[in-house]
Short mmCIF file of C-alpha atoms in Angstrom, two decimals:
data_model
loop_
_atom_site.label_atom_id
_atom_site.label_comp_id
_atom_site.label_asym_id
_atom_site.label_seq_id
_atom_site.Cartn_x
_atom_site.Cartn_y
_atom_site.Cartn_z
CA UNK A 12 6.02 14.45 -33.04
CA UNK A 13 4.64 15.57 -29.62
CA UNK A 14 1.89 13.31 -28.10
CA UNK A 15 -1.36 15.01 -27.83
CA UNK A 16 -1.54 16.62 -24.47
CA UNK A 17 1.95 15.38 -23.27
CA UNK A 18 5.36 16.08 -23.24
CA UNK A 19 7.99 15.28 -25.65
CA UNK A 20 11.00 13.78 -24.01
CA UNK A 21 14.30 14.10 -26.11
CA UNK A 22 17.57 12.79 -25.16
CA UNK A 23 20.72 14.69 -26.29
CA UNK A 24 24.13 13.70 -26.81
CA UNK A 25 27.14 15.22 -28.16
CA UNK A 26 30.44 15.10 -28.46
CA UNK A 27 33.63 17.56 -28.90
CA UNK A 28 34.68 18.51 -32.25
CA UNK A 29 38.44 19.63 -33.20
CA UNK A 30 39.70 21.16 -36.36
CA UNK A 31 42.72 19.60 -38.47
CA UNK A 32 45.12 21.33 -36.10
CA UNK A 33 43.57 20.08 -32.81
CA UNK A 34 41.55 23.34 -32.19
CA UNK A 35 38.37 22.92 -30.67
CA UNK A 36 35.78 23.58 -33.07
CA UNK A 37 32.36 23.03 -31.59
CA UNK A 38 30.41 20.10 -30.72
CA UNK A 39 28.26 17.43 -32.79
CA UNK A 40 24.99 16.41 -31.56
CA UNK A 41 21.89 14.47 -31.85
CA UNK A 42 18.86 14.05 -30.11
CA UNK A 43 16.76 11.12 -29.90
CA UNK A 44 12.75 10.78 -29.11
CA UNK A 45 12.49 8.85 -25.72
CA UNK A 46 9.01 9.87 -24.80
CA UNK A 47 7.45 6.37 -25.52
CA UNK A 48 10.21 4.53 -23.39
CA UNK A 49 9.69 7.38 -20.93
CA UNK A 50 6.00 7.15 -20.89
CA UNK A 51 6.22 3.36 -20.27
CA UNK A 52 8.69 3.98 -17.52
CA UNK A 53 6.45 6.22 -15.88
CA UNK A 54 3.13 3.78 -16.04
CA UNK A 55 5.48 0.83 -14.74
CA UNK A 56 6.02 2.99 -11.63
CA UNK A 57 2.70 4.12 -10.97
CA UNK A 58 1.53 0.49 -11.36
CA UNK A 59 4.17 -0.58 -9.20
CA UNK A 60 2.69 1.96 -6.48
CA UNK A 61 -1.20 1.37 -7.24
CA UNK A 62 -4.13 -0.88 -6.28
CA UNK A 63 -5.13 -2.07 -9.98
CA UNK A 64 -8.68 -2.46 -8.81
CA UNK A 65 -9.27 0.42 -6.78
CA UNK A 66 -6.81 2.72 -8.18
CA UNK A 67 -5.52 3.90 -4.45
CA UNK A 68 -2.27 3.61 -3.33
CA UNK A 69 -1.17 -0.34 -2.81
CA UNK A 70 0.08 -1.10 0.51
CA UNK A 71 3.74 -0.65 -0.25
CA UNK A 72 3.51 2.51 -1.13
CA UNK A 73 1.09 3.60 1.39
CA UNK A 74 3.49 2.75 4.13
CA UNK A 75 6.53 4.60 2.18
CA UNK A 76 4.40 7.47 2.25
CA UNK A 77 3.13 7.30 5.63
CA UNK A 78 6.28 6.75 7.04
CA UNK A 79 7.50 9.83 5.72
CA UNK A 80 4.58 11.73 7.06
CA UNK A 81 4.55 10.48 10.40
CA UNK A 82 8.33 11.70 10.87
CA UNK A 83 7.68 15.11 9.17
CA UNK A 84 4.61 15.38 11.60
CA UNK A 85 6.90 14.16 14.58
CA UNK A 86 9.57 16.64 14.03
CA UNK A 87 7.34 19.68 13.16
CA UNK A 88 4.88 18.94 16.37
CA UNK A 89 1.99 18.95 13.84
CA UNK A 90 -1.27 16.54 14.33
CA UNK A 91 -1.58 13.57 12.17
CA UNK A 92 -3.99 10.63 12.06
CA UNK A 93 -4.76 7.34 10.57
CA UNK A 94 -7.54 5.72 10.09
CA UNK A 95 -7.75 1.83 9.26
CA UNK A 96 -11.06 1.02 7.50
CA UNK A 97 -12.56 -2.25 6.96
CA UNK A 98 -15.85 -3.08 4.58
CA UNK A 99 -18.40 -5.02 7.25
CA UNK A 100 -19.35 -8.51 6.38
CA UNK A 101 -17.53 -8.68 2.84
CA UNK A 102 -17.14 -12.45 2.24
CA UNK A 103 -20.97 -12.14 2.50
CA UNK A 104 -21.22 -9.76 -0.35
CA UNK A 105 -18.76 -12.15 -2.13
CA UNK A 106 -21.12 -14.98 -1.14
CA UNK A 107 -24.14 -13.07 -2.17
CA UNK A 108 -22.85 -11.29 -5.38
CA UNK A 109 -20.15 -12.92 -6.74
CA UNK A 110 -16.47 -11.65 -6.87
CA UNK A 111 -17.96 -9.07 -9.25
CA UNK A 112 -19.99 -7.48 -6.59
CA UNK A 113 -17.43 -7.59 -4.45
CA UNK A 114 -14.95 -5.66 -6.89
CA UNK A 115 -17.44 -3.35 -7.53
CA UNK A 116 -18.38 -2.74 -3.50
CA UNK A 117 -14.33 -2.22 -3.40
CA UNK A 118 -14.29 0.13 -6.32
CA UNK A 119 -17.41 2.09 -5.14
CA UNK A 120 -15.94 2.23 -1.61
CA UNK A 121 -12.89 3.87 -2.67
CA UNK A 122 -14.47 6.42 -4.99
CA UNK A 123 -16.61 7.72 -2.65
CA UNK A 124 -13.63 7.81 0.27
CA UNK A 125 -11.48 9.81 -2.65
CA UNK A 126 -14.56 12.17 -3.01
CA UNK A 127 -14.55 12.80 0.81
CA UNK A 128 -10.85 13.30 1.84
CA UNK A 129 -8.49 16.09 0.80
CA UNK A 130 -5.93 16.49 -1.95
CA UNK A 131 -3.28 15.98 0.90
CA UNK A 132 -4.80 13.16 2.39
CA UNK A 133 -3.41 9.87 1.43
CA UNK A 134 -5.75 6.60 0.81
CA UNK A 135 -4.40 3.29 0.23
CA UNK A 136 -5.49 -0.61 0.27
CA UNK A 137 -3.93 -2.43 2.67
CA UNK A 138 -5.63 -5.96 2.21
CA UNK A 139 -8.53 -7.40 0.81
CA UNK A 140 -11.53 -5.35 2.09
CA UNK A 141 -9.08 -3.28 4.29
CA UNK A 142 -8.13 0.46 3.52
CA UNK A 143 -6.27 2.88 5.50
CA UNK A 144 -6.36 6.73 5.43
CA UNK A 145 -3.64 9.01 6.53
CA UNK A 146 -4.89 12.36 7.62
CA UNK A 147 -1.83 14.99 8.15
CA UNK A 148 -2.71 18.20 9.78
CA UNK A 149 -5.57 16.74 11.40
CA UNK A 150 -6.36 15.86 15.23
CA UNK A 151 -8.57 13.20 16.67
CA UNK A 152 -11.76 15.35 16.81
CA UNK A 153 -11.17 16.01 13.14
CA UNK A 154 -10.71 12.54 12.50
CA UNK A 155 -14.02 11.65 14.54
CA UNK A 156 -15.80 14.02 12.23
CA UNK A 157 -13.96 12.81 8.84
CA UNK A 158 -14.79 9.21 9.94
CA UNK A 159 -18.49 9.84 10.88
CA UNK A 160 -19.33 11.51 7.75
CA UNK A 161 -17.44 8.76 5.34
CA UNK A 162 -19.55 5.97 7.40
CA UNK A 163 -22.95 7.89 6.87
CA UNK A 164 -22.11 8.68 2.96
CA UNK A 165 -20.81 4.54 2.80
CA UNK A 166 -24.17 3.73 4.10
CA UNK A 167 -26.17 5.53 2.06
CA UNK A 168 -24.77 4.51 -1.39
CA UNK A 169 -26.48 1.60 -3.14
CA UNK A 170 -24.30 -0.67 -5.49
CA UNK A 171 -26.22 -1.37 -8.65
CA UNK A 172 -25.03 -5.01 -10.00
CA UNK A 173 -26.98 -6.01 -12.93
CA UNK A 174 -30.77 -6.14 -11.88
CA UNK A 175 -29.39 -6.34 -7.89
CA UNK A 176 -29.19 -3.35 -5.46
CA UNK A 177 -27.23 -3.71 -2.16
CA UNK A 178 -25.37 -1.70 -0.01
CA UNK A 179 -22.84 -2.10 2.64
CA UNK A 180 -21.36 -0.30 5.89
CA UNK A 181 -17.79 0.09 7.06
CA UNK A 182 -15.66 -0.09 10.54
CA UNK A 183 -13.32 2.47 11.28
CA UNK A 184 -10.38 2.67 13.78
CA UNK A 185 -8.44 5.60 14.26
CA UNK A 186 -5.01 6.27 15.62
CA UNK A 187 -3.67 9.56 16.82
CA UNK A 188 0.12 10.59 16.80
CA UNK A 189 1.36 12.15 19.79
CA UNK A 190 4.40 14.04 19.45
CA UNK A 191 3.97 15.67 23.19
CA UNK A 192 4.63 12.58 25.49
CA UNK A 193 4.62 14.76 28.40
#
């Protein structure tokens, strides 16, 4: 039975069949539903590349894609920037609101950031409260504008943690890939 809204994966195998005179008579085949195994393998791969708390790329996946994107940008002399983003005073958030509050701040940051970036931009969690953004086809001016908008949006975001409310700020560093080293 086809999973609701999903795809059915069938493994088909066959063997040639010969008649009594050893002449080829066709194939005999069978199919096995491997949807469950295929779905589990896809989920394992997704988990291997995703930060479980925030749902963004983990460090390994981010650096793999960033390496490929950097090579592509250099090859075709296309602009690209990377941003390193740090949640300011994150230890204080954890100390004041507990690890649940810190986790909520991290998840909220990731959600706000994902809503701000383009489909082809890449976001990854690099460390505890450190994130990276890769912005292909973006020059330094575009990155500065995007970074400013993100900082403003985060500073206006109020975190609701039980009866408590808090906010946080971020610091951003920007590096531009230079392909024309004249």
